[in-house]
Coordinates of C-alpha atoms in Angstrom, one line a residue:
M68 CA 103.2 175.1 -42.1
G69 CA 104.8 178.4 -42.9
G70 CA 103.4 181.9 -42.3
H71 CA 102.9 182.6 -46.0
R72 CA 99.2 181.8 -46.3
E73 CA 98.2 185.3 -47.2
K74 CA 100.9 185.6 -50.0
D75 CA 100.1 185.1 -53.6
D76 CA 102.0 182.5 -55.7
G77 CA 104.4 185.0 -57.2
S78 CA 105.5 186.2 -53.7
L79 CA 105.9 182.6 -52.6
L80 CA 108.0 181.8 -55.7
R81 CA 110.2 184.8 -55.0
A82 CA 110.6 183.5 -51.4
V83 CA 111.5 180.0 -52.7
A84 CA 114.1 181.6 -55.0
A85 CA 115.6 183.2 -51.9
G86 CA 115.8 179.8 -50.2
D87 CA 112.6 179.9 -48.1
A88 CA 111.6 176.2 -47.5
A89 CA 108.4 177.2 -45.7
A90 CA 107.3 179.1 -48.9
L91 CA 107.9 175.9 -50.9
A92 CA 105.8 173.9 -48.4
D93 CA 103.0 176.4 -48.9
L94 CA 103.2 176.2 -52.7
Y95 CA 103.1 172.4 -52.3
D96 CA 100.1 172.6 -50.1
R97 CA 98.3 174.9 -52.6
H98 CA 99.2 173.0 -55.8
A99 CA 100.1 169.4 -55.2
G100 CA 96.5 168.2 -55.1
W101 CA 95.5 169.4 -58.5
L102 CA 98.9 168.5 -60.0
H103 CA 98.6 165.0 -58.7
A104 CA 95.0 164.6 -60.1
R105 CA 96.1 165.8 -63.5
L106 CA 99.2 163.6 -63.6
A107 CA 97.1 160.6 -62.5
R108 CA 94.8 161.2 -65.4
R109 CA 97.8 160.9 -67.8
C110 CA 99.6 158.1 -66.0
A111 CA 98.1 155.0 -64.4
D112 CA 101.2 154.2 -62.3
P113 CA 100.8 155.8 -58.9
E114 CA 104.6 155.4 -58.1
V115 CA 105.5 157.4 -61.3
V116 CA 102.9 160.0 -60.5
R117 CA 104.4 160.4 -57.0
E118 CA 107.9 160.6 -58.4
V119 CA 106.9 163.2 -61.0
L120 CA 105.2 165.3 -58.4
Q121 CA 108.3 165.2 -56.2
D122 CA 110.6 166.0 -59.1
T123 CA 108.3 168.9 -60.0
F124 CA 108.8 170.5 -56.6
V125 CA 112.5 169.8 -56.6
T126 CA 112.7 171.6 -59.9
V127 CA 110.6 174.5 -58.4
W128 CA 113.1 174.7 -55.5
R129 CA 116.1 174.8 -57.9
S130 CA 114.6 177.1 -60.5
A131 CA 112.1 179.4 -58.8
A132 CA 114.3 182.3 -59.8
A133 CA 113.6 181.5 -63.4
H134 CA 109.9 182.1 -62.9
R135 CA 109.1 185.1 -65.1
G136 CA 105.9 186.2 -63.5
E137 CA 103.5 184.2 -65.6
E138 CA 100.7 182.5 -63.7
A139 CA 102.3 180.0 -61.3
G140 CA 99.8 177.2 -61.9
G141 CA 100.6 177.1 -65.6
W142 CA 104.3 177.2 -64.9
L143 CA 104.0 174.4 -62.4
W144 CA 102.0 172.3 -64.8
T145 CA 104.5 172.9 -67.6
I146 CA 107.2 171.6 -65.3
A147 CA 105.1 168.6 -64.2
A148 CA 104.1 167.7 -67.7
R149 CA 107.8 167.7 -68.9
R150 CA 108.8 165.6 -65.9
L151 CA 106.1 163.1 -66.8
V152 CA 107.4 162.9 -70.4
D153 CA 110.9 162.5 -69.0
A154 CA 109.7 159.7 -66.7
R155 CA 108.0 157.9 -69.6
R156 CA 111.1 158.2 -71.8
A157 CA 113.2 156.7 -68.9
Q158 CA 110.7 153.8 -68.5
E159 CA 110.9 153.2 -72.3
R160 CA 114.7 153.1 -72.2
V161 CA 114.6 150.7 -69.3
A162 CA 112.1 148.5 -71.1
R163 CA 114.1 148.5 -74.3
V164 CA 117.3 147.4 -72.4
A165 CA 115.4 144.8 -70.3
V166 CA 113.6 143.2 -73.2
E167 CA 115.1 141.3 -76.0
P168 CA 114.9 143.2 -79.3
V169 CA 111.5 141.8 -80.2
E170 CA 108.9 143.9 -81.9
T171 CA 106.1 144.6 -79.4
E172 CA 103.3 147.2 -79.5
A173 CA 104.0 148.1 -75.9
A174 CA 107.5 149.4 -76.8
A175 CA 106.0 151.9 -79.3
P176 CA 105.5 155.3 -77.8
S177 CA 101.8 156.2 -77.4
A178 CA 100.2 158.8 -79.6
E179 CA 100.2 161.2 -76.6
D180 CA 103.9 160.7 -76.1
R181 CA 104.6 161.4 -79.8
V182 CA 102.5 164.6 -79.7
L183 CA 104.2 165.8 -76.5
A184 CA 107.6 165.1 -77.9
G185 CA 106.6 166.9 -81.1
L186 CA 105.4 169.9 -79.1
E187 CA 108.7 170.0 -77.3
Y188 CA 111.2 169.2 -80.1
G189 CA 109.5 169.4 -83.5
D190 CA 108.2 172.2 -85.7
V191 CA 105.2 172.7 -83.5
G192 CA 107.5 173.2 -80.5
T193 CA 109.6 175.7 -82.4
A194 CA 106.4 177.5 -83.6
L195 CA 105.0 177.5 -80.0
D196 CA 108.2 179.2 -78.8
R197 CA 107.5 182.0 -81.3
I198 CA 104.1 183.0 -79.9
S199 CA 103.6 184.9 -76.7
P200 CA 103.8 183.1 -73.4
E201 CA 100.2 183.9 -72.4
L202 CA 98.9 182.5 -75.7
R203 CA 101.1 179.4 -75.4
E204 CA 99.8 178.8 -71.8
V205 CA 96.2 178.8 -73.1
L206 CA 97.1 176.4 -76.0
R207 CA 98.9 174.0 -73.7
A208 CA 96.0 173.9 -71.3
T209 CA 93.2 173.5 -73.8
V210 CA 94.9 171.4 -76.5
V211 CA 97.7 169.5 -74.8
D212 CA 96.1 169.0 -71.4
G213 CA 92.5 168.8 -72.8
L214 CA 91.1 171.2 -70.3
T215 CA 87.7 172.9 -70.8
T216 CA 87.5 176.7 -71.1
R217 CA 86.3 176.9 -67.5
E218 CA 89.1 174.7 -66.2
T219 CA 91.7 176.7 -68.1
A220 CA 90.3 180.0 -66.8
R221 CA 90.5 178.7 -63.3
L222 CA 94.0 177.3 -63.8
L223 CA 95.4 180.5 -65.3
G224 CA 93.3 182.9 -63.2
I225 CA 91.8 184.7 -66.2
P226 CA 88.1 185.1 -67.4
E227 CA 86.6 182.5 -69.7
G228 CA 86.2 185.1 -72.4
T229 CA 89.9 185.8 -72.3
V230 CA 90.7 182.1 -72.6
K231 CA 88.5 181.9 -75.7
S232 CA 90.0 185.0 -77.3
R233 CA 93.6 184.0 -76.5
A234 CA 92.9 180.5 -77.9
R235 CA 91.8 182.1 -81.2
R236 CA 94.8 184.4 -81.3
A237 CA 97.1 181.5 -80.4
R238 CA 95.8 179.3 -83.2
T239 CA 96.2 182.2 -85.7
E240 CA 99.8 183.0 -84.5
L241 CA 100.7 179.3 -84.4
R242 CA 99.5 178.8 -88.0
A243 CA 101.5 181.8 -89.1
A244 CA 104.6 180.6 -87.3
L245 CA 104.3 177.1 -88.8
A246 CA 103.8 178.6 -92.2
Q247 CA 107.1 180.5 -91.8
L248 CA 108.8 177.2 -90.8
N249 CA 107.3 175.3 -93.7
P250 CA 106.4 177.6 -96.6
S251 CA 104.1 176.1 -99.1
P252 CA 105.9 175.0 -102.3
L253 CA 103.1 176.5 -104.4
G254 CA 103.5 179.9 -102.8
G255 CA 100.0 180.0 -101.4
P256 CA 98.7 179.3 -98.0
A257 CA 100.0 176.2 -96.4

């Protein structure tokens, strides 16, 4: 592929932002395997997984300039997870249109879909936006993605002890942000 093998992900993303297709190919080679595996754990349809993976890298091509220097793996997974949620919503819309308006359990969004939607659009999403990006990355990896401390450390490129301390700080800051959004009617802790 390209001559970017020795470059780190941040350098590759800057090259992609400048229109370097070989840098995108190198990013794909580095990250597509684990992204595919994680997407496949969340979606049984291989066609949807393939489309989401492709959409992820199309998004990277279009928005690499928006990368703010955070760890590239976490940024890529955030894009992929959002594309997966979008794909599931599109499938649900198609299913609702294609099926007579009959109550079926299959039409109801899964618990995971509701949680992901809440994380993006509800109070939790608003509160998550109020905590620092490095804490948010750890929470998404450990809570939303269900990764172990070791997997999170490997994904984010930080020591396991840092993952643990950031997870504790993230939970504390998230609780405080949620309390500001929903103050207790009794005036005490929520």
